Short mmCIF file of C-alpha atoms and ligand atoms in Angstrom, two decimals:
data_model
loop_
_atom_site.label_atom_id
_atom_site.label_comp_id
_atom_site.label_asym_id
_atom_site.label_seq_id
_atom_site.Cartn_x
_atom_site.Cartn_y
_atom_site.Cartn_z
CA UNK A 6 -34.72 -60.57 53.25
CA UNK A 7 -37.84 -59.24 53.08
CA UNK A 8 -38.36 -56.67 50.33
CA UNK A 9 -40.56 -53.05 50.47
CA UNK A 10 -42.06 -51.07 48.44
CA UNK A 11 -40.56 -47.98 49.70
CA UNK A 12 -36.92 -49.31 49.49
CA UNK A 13 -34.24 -48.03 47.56
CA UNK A 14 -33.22 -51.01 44.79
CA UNK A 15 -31.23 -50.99 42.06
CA UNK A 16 -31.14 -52.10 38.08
CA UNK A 17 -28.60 -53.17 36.70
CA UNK A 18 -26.02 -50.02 37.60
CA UNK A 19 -28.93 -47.88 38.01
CA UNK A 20 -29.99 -46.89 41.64
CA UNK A 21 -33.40 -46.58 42.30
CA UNK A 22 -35.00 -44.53 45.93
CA UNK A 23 -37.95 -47.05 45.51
CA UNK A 24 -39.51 -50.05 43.61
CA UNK A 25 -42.86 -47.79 42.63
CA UNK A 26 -42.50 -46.64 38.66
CA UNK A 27 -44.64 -44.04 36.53
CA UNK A 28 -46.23 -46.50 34.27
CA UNK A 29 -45.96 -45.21 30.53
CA UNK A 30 -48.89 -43.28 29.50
CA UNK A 31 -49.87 -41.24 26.42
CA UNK A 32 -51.15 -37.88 27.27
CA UNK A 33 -51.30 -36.09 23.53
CA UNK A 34 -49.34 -32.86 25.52
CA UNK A 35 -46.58 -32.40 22.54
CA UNK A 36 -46.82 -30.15 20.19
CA UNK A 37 -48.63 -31.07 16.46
CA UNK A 38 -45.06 -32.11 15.04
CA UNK A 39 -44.50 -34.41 18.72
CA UNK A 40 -42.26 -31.90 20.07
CA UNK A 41 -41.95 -32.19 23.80
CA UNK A 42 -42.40 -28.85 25.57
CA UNK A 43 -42.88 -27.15 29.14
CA UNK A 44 -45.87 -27.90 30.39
CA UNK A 45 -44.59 -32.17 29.49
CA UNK A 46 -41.31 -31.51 31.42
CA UNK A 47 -43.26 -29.90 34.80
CA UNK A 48 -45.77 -32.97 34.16
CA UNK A 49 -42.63 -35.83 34.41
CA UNK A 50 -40.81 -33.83 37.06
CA UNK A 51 -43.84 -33.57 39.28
CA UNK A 52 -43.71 -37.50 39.34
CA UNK A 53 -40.19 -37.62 39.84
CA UNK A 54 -40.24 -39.27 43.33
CA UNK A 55 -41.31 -42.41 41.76
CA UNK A 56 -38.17 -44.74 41.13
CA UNK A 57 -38.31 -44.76 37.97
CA UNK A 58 -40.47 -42.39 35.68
CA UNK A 59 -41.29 -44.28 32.35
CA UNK A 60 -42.18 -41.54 29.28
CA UNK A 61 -45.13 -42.47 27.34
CA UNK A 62 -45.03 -44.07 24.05
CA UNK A 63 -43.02 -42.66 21.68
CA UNK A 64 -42.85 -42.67 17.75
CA UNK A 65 -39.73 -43.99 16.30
CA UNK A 66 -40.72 -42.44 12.89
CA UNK A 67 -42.97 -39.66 11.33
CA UNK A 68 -45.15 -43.29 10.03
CA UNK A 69 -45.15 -44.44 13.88
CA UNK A 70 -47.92 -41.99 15.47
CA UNK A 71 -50.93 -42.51 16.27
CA UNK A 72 -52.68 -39.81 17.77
CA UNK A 73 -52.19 -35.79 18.08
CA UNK A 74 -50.11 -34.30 20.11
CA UNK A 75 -47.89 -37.38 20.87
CA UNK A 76 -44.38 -36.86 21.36
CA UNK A 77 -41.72 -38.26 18.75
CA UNK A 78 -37.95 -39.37 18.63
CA UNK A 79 -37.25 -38.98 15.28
CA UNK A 80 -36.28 -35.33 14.46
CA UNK A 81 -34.08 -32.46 16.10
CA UNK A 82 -36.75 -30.55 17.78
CA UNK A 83 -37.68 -34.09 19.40
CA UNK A 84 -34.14 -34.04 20.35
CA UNK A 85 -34.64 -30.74 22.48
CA UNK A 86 -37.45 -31.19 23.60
CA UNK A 87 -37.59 -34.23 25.76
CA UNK A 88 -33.61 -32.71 27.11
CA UNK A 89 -36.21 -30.54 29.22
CA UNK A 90 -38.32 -33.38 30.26
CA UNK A 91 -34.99 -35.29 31.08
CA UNK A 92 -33.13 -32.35 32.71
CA UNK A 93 -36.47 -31.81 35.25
CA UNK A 94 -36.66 -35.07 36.39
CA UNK A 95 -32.96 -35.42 37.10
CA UNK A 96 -32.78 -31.94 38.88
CA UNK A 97 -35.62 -33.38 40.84
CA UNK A 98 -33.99 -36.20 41.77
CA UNK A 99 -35.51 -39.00 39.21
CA UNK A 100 -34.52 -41.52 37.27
CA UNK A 101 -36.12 -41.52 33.70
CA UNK A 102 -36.82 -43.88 31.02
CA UNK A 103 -38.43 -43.42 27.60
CA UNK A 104 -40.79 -45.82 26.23
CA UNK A 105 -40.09 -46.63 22.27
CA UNK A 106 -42.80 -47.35 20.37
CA UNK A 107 -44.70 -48.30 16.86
CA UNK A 108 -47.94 -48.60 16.22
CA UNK A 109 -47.78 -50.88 13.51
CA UNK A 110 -51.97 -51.50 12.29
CA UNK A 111 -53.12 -49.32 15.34
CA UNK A 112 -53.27 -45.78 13.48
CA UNK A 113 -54.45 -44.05 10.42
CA UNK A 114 -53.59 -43.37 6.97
CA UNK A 115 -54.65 -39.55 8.24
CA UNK A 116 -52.15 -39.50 11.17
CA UNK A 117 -49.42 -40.81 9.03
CA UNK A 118 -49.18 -38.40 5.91
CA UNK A 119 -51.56 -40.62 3.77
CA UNK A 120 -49.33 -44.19 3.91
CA UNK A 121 -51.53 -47.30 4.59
CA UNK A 122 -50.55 -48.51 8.24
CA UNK A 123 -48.02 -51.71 8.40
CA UNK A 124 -48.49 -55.20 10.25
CA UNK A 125 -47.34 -58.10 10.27
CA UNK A 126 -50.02 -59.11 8.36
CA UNK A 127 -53.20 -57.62 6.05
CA UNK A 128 -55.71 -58.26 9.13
CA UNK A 129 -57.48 -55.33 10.45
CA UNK A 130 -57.81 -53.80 14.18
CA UNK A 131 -62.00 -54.38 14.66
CA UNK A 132 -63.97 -53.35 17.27
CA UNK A 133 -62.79 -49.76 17.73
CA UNK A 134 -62.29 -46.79 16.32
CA UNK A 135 -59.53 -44.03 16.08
CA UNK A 136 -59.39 -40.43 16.37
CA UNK A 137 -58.00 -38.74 13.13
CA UNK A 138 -57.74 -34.85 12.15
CA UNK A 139 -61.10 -35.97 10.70
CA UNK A 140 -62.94 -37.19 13.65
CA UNK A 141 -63.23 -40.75 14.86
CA UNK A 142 -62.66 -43.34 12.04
CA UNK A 143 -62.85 -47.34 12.23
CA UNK A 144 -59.01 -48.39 11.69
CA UNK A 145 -57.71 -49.40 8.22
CA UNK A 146 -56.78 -52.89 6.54
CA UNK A 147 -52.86 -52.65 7.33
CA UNK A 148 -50.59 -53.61 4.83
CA UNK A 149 -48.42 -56.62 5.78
CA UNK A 150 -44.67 -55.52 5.61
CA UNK A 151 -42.18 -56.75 3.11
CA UNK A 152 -39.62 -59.19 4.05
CA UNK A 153 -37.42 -56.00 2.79
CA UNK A 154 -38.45 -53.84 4.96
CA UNK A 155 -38.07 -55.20 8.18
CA UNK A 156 -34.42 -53.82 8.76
CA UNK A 157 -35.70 -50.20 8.37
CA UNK A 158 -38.37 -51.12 11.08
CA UNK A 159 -35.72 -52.27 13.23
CA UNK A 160 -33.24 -49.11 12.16
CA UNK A 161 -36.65 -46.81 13.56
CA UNK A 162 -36.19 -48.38 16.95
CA UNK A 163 -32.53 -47.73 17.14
CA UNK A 164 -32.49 -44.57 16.17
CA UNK A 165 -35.29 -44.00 18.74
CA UNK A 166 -32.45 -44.70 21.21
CA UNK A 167 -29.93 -43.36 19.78
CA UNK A 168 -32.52 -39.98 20.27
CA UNK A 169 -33.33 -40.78 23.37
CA UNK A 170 -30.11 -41.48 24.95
CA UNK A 171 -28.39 -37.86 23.10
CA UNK A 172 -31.35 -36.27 25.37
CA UNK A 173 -30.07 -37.96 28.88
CA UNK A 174 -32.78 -40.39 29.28
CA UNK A 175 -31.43 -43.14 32.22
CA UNK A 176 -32.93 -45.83 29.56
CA UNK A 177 -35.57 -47.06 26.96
CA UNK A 178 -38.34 -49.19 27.33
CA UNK A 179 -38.58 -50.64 23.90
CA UNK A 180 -42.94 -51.26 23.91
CA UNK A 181 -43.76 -54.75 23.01
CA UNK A 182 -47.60 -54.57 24.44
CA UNK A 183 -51.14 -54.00 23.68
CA UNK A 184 -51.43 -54.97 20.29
CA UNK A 185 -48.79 -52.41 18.71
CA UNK A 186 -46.22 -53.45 16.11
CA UNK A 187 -44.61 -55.64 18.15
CA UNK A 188 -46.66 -57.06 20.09
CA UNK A 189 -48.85 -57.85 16.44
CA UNK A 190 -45.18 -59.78 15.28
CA UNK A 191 -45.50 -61.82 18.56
CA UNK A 192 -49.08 -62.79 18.60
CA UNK A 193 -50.59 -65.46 16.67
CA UNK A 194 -53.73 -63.54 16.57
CA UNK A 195 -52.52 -60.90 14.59
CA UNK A 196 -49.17 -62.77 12.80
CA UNK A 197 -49.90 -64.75 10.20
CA UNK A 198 -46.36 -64.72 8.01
CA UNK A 199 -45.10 -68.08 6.46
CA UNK A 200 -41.81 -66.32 6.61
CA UNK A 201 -39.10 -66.02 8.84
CA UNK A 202 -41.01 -63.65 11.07
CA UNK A 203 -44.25 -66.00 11.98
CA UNK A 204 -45.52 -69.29 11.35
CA UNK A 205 -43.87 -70.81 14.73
CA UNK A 206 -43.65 -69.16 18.20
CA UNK A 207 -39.83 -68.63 17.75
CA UNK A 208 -40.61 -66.94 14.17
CA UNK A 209 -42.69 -64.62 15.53
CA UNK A 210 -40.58 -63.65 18.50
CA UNK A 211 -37.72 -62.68 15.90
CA UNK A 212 -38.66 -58.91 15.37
CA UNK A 213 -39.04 -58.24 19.12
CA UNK A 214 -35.40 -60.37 19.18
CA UNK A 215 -33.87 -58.13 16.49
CA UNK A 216 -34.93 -54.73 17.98
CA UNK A 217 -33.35 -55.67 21.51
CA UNK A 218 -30.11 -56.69 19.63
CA UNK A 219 -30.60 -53.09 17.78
CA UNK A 220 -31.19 -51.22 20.76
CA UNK A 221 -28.50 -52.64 22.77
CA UNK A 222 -26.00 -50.89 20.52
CA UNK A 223 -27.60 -48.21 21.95
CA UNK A 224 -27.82 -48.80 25.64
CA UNK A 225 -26.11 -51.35 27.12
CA UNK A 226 -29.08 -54.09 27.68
CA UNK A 227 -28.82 -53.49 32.13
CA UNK A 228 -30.69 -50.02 30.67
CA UNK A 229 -33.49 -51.40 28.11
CA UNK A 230 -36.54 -52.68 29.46
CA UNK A 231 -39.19 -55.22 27.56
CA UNK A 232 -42.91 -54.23 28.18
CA UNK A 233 -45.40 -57.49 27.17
CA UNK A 234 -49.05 -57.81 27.84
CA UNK A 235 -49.71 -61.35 28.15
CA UNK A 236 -53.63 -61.06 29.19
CA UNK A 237 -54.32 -57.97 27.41
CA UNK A 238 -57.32 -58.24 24.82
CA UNK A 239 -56.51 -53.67 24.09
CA UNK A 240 -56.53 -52.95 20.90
CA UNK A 241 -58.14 -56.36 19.30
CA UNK A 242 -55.53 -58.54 20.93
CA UNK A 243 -55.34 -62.30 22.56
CA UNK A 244 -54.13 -65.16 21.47
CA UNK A 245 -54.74 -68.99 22.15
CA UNK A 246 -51.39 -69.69 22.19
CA UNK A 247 -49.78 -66.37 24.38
CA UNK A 248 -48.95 -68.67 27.66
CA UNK A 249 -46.17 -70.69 25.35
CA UNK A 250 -45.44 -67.21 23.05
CA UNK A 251 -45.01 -64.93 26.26
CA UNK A 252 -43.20 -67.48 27.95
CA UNK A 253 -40.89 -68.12 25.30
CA UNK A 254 -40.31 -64.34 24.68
CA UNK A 255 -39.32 -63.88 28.28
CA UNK A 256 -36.98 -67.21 28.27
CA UNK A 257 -34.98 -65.63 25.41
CA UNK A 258 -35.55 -62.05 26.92
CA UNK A 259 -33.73 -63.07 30.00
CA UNK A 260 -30.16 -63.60 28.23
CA UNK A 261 -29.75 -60.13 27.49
CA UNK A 262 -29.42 -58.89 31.36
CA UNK A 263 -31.80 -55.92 30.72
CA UNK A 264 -33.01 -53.73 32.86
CA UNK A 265 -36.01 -54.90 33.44
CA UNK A 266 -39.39 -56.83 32.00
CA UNK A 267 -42.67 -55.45 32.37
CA UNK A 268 -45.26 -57.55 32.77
CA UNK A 269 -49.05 -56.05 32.57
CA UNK A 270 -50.08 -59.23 35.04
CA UNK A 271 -53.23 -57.07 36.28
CA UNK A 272 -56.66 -57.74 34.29
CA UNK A 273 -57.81 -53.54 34.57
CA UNK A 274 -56.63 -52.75 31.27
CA UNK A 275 -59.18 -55.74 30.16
CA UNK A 276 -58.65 -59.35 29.83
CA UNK A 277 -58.62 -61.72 26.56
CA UNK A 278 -60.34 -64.37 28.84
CA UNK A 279 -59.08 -67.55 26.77
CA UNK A 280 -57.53 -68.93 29.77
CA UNK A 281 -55.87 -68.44 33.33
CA UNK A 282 -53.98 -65.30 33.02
CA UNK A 283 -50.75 -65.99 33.56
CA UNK A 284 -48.98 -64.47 36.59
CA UNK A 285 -45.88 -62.49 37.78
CA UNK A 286 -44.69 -65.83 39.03
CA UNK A 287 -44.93 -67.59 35.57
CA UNK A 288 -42.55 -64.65 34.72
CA UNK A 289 -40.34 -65.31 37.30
CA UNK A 290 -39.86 -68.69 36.45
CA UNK A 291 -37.96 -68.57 33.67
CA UNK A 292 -36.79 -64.87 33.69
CA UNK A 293 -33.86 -63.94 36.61
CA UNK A 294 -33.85 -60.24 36.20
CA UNK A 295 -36.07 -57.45 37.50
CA UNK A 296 -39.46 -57.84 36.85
CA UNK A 297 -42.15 -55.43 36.88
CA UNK A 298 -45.75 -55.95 37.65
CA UNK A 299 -48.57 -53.74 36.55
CA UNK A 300 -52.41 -53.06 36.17
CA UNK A 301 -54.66 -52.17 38.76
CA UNK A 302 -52.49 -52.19 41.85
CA UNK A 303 -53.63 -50.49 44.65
CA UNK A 304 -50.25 -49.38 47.04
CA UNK A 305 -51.55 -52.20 49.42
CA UNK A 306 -51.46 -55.10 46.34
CA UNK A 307 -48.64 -53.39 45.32
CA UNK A 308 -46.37 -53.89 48.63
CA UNK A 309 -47.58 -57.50 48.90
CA UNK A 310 -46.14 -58.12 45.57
CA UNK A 311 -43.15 -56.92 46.57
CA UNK A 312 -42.65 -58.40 50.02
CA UNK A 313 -43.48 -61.91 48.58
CA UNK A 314 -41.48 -61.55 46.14
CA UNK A 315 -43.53 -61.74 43.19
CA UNK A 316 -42.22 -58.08 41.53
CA UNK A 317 -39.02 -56.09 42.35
CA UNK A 318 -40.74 -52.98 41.08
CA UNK A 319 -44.48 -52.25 40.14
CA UNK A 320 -45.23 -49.61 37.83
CA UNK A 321 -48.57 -47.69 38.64
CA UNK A 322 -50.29 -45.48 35.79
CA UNK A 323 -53.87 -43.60 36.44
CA UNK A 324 -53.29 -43.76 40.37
CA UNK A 325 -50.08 -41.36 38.91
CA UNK A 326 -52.58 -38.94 37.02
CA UNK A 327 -54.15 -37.52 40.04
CA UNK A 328 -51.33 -38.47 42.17
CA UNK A 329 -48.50 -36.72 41.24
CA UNK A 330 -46.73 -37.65 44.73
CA UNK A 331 -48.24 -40.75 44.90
CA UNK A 332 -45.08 -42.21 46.85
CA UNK A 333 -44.83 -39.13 49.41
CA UNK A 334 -48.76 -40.71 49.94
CA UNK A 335 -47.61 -44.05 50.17
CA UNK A 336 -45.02 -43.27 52.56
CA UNK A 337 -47.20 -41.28 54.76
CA UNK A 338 -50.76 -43.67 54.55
CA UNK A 339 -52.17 -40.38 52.75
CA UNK A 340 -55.20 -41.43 51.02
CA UNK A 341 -54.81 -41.02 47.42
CA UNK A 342 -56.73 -37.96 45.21
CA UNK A 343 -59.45 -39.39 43.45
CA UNK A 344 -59.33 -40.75 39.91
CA UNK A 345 -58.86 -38.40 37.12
CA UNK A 346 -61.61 -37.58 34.96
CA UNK A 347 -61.00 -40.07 31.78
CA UNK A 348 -62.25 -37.11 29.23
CA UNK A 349 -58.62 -35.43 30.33
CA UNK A 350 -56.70 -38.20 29.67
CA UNK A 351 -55.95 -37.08 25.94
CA UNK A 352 -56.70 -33.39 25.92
CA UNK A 353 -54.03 -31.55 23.90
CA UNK A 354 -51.87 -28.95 25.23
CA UNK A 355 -53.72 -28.34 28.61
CA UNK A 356 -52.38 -28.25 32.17
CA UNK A 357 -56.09 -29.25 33.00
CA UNK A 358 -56.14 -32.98 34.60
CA UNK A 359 -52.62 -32.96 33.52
CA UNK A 360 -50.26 -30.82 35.95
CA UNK A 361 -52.91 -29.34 38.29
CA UNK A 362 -53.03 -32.32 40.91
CA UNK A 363 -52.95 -31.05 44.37
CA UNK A 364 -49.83 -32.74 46.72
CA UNK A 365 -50.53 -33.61 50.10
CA UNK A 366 -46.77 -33.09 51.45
C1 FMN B 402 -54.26 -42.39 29.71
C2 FMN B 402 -53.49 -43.67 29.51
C3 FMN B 402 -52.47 -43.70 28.57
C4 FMN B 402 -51.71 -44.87 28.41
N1 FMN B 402 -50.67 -44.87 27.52
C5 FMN B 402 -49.81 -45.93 27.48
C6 FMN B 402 -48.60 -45.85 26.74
O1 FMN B 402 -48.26 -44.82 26.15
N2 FMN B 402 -47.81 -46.95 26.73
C7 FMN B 402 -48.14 -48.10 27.41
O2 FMN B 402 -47.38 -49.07 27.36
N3 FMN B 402 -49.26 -48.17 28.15
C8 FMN B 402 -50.08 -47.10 28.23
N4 FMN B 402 -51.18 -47.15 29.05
C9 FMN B 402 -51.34 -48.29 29.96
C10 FMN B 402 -50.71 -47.97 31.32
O3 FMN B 402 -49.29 -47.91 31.21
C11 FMN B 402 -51.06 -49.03 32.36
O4 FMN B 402 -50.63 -50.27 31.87
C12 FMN B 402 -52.55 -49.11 32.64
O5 FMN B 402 -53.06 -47.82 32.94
C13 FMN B 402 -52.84 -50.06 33.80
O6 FMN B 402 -52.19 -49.64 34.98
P1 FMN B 402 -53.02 -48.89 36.14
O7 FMN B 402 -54.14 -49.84 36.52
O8 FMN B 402 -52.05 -48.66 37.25
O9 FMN B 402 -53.58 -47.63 35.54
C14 FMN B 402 -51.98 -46.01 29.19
C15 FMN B 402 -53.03 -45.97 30.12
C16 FMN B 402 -53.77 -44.81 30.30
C17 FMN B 402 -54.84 -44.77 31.35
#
């Protein structure tokens, strides 16, 4: 049977009204300690039509942030807060997920009370820069973690769940993608242990392997989704070797029955170029369970994907900033608002380019 974009689907026990997600994204709109407020719950329940609404990245510890103003699942207030992100969505209707997240060697010693940033290894993040209290800063030399440490790491993400799922979320998205902590573990680029977390594609899949386990305490796996970025060169990533590393991951992925995998198959979020990307249907080769495309759909892309089969859901992100009813649009053949202006994207604390979209329906 032909499948649509617009149809209702489900994962695992969780019933979707359509295959079109809220792709995570980071919008600095907590307050300065990451609590989640108002003017974030109003933003997620505005985009509550989507099947499922993925939250942005979220810090798993007070040394897992990255930039102002992003949210946090590690303290009480964090606790509260996102209940009001949670609560709107679900009194609009939504289904809600939060993505789980570290940055590993992607932040600052100033964001992070002073502590040298972790990896998997000493190697630095080049060709960028990152906004501190103190104005833009070229990223640090991480230090690599201790074969010691890696259960606290893995404790981080489970409590993250454990937070999130005391505040209602539907799920977790545990973030695996564009070159933070765990993407660095699987990557050869940025992985260069002789221990039992690197050295071999299987070694470096481990931590990624250990935090599903963790989180799955949590959640039962049909509500924890993987997000990878196979072709993504963000934040100083690509690796020769990521056809047999992401293929691999989502071989061993696919015996937990999650919820879903999220696959950032699309080259607009930039492209490592060391060969073919690989495709949705590499993915769906050798993983049975939903699978979610993403990056640079357009609704029309996105429906083919879907009616051939390639995707069950496909997760859209900066169509969703200036379309907060971006499905109402689909439905209809609205045309969509124009893209938001990028120097928004980040602002702290403003509805501006954040919750002042107009709807067409
Ligand atoms: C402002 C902004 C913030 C983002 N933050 C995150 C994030 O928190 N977590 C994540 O996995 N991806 C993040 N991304 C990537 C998006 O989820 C998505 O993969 C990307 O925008 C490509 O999809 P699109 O072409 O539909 O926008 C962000 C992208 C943008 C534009």
């Amino acid at each position: 049977m032909t499948q649509n974009l617009l149809e209702p689907t489900q994962i695992g026990d969780l019933q979707l009204n359509n295959r079109i997600a809220l792709a995570p994204m980071t919008r600095t709109r907590a307050a300065g300690d990451g609590t989640p407020g108002d003017l974030m719950a109003a933003y997620y329940a505005q985009r509550a039509s989507a099947g499922l609404v993925i939250a942005e990245a979220t810090g798993v510890d007070v040394s897992a942030i990255a930039w102002m103003g992003m949210p946090g699942a590690y303290q009480e207030s964090h606790l509260a807060g996102w209940k009001k992100t949670t609560e709107a969505v679900h009194a609009s209707g939504g289904k809600i997920f939060l993505q789980i997240w570290h940055p590993g060697r992607a932040t600052h010693s100033l964001l992070i009370d002073g502590r040298q940033p972790v990896a998997p290894s000493a190697i630095r993040l080049e060709n960028s820069e990152t906004h501190t209290p103190e104005g833009k800063k070229p990223y640090e030399v991480p230090r690599a973690l201790g074969l010691k440490e890696i259960p606290e790491i893995i404790a981080m993400f489970k409590r993250g769940a454990e937070l999130a799922k005391a505040a209602d979320f539907d799920g977790v998205e545990i973030h695996s993608a564009n070159g933070y902590l765990l993407d660095q573990f699987l990557q050869s680029k940025t992985n260069h242990r002789t221990d039992a977390y690197g050295g071999s594609i299987e070694s470096r899949y481990r931590l990624l392997d250990e935090v599903v386990q963790a989180v799955t305490e949590v959640y039962p796996a049909n509500r924890v989704g993987v997000r990878l970025s196979p072709n993504g060169v963000f934040d100083d990533m690509g690796s020769p070797d990521y056809r047999e590393q992401f293929t691999y991951a989502a071989q061993q992925l696919d015996a937990y029955g999650l919820a879903y995998l999220h696959v950032m198959d699309g080259l607009a979020f930039g492209f490592h170029e060391l060969g073919d990307p690989m495709t949705l249907a590499e993915f769906r080769a050798v993983f049975n369970g939903p699978l979610m495309g993403n990056c640079g759909y357009t609704p029309e892309t996105a429906e083919a994907a879907v009616s051939e089969g390639h995707a069950d859901l496909i997760a859209f992100g900066r169509p969703y900033i200036s379309n907060p009813d971006l499905v109402e649009r689909i439905a209809g053949g609205i045309p969509l608002n124009p893209e938001a202006d990028p120097s928004t994207w980040y602002s702290s604390n403003t509805a501006e380019g954040y919750t002042d979209f107009t709807t067409a329906t």
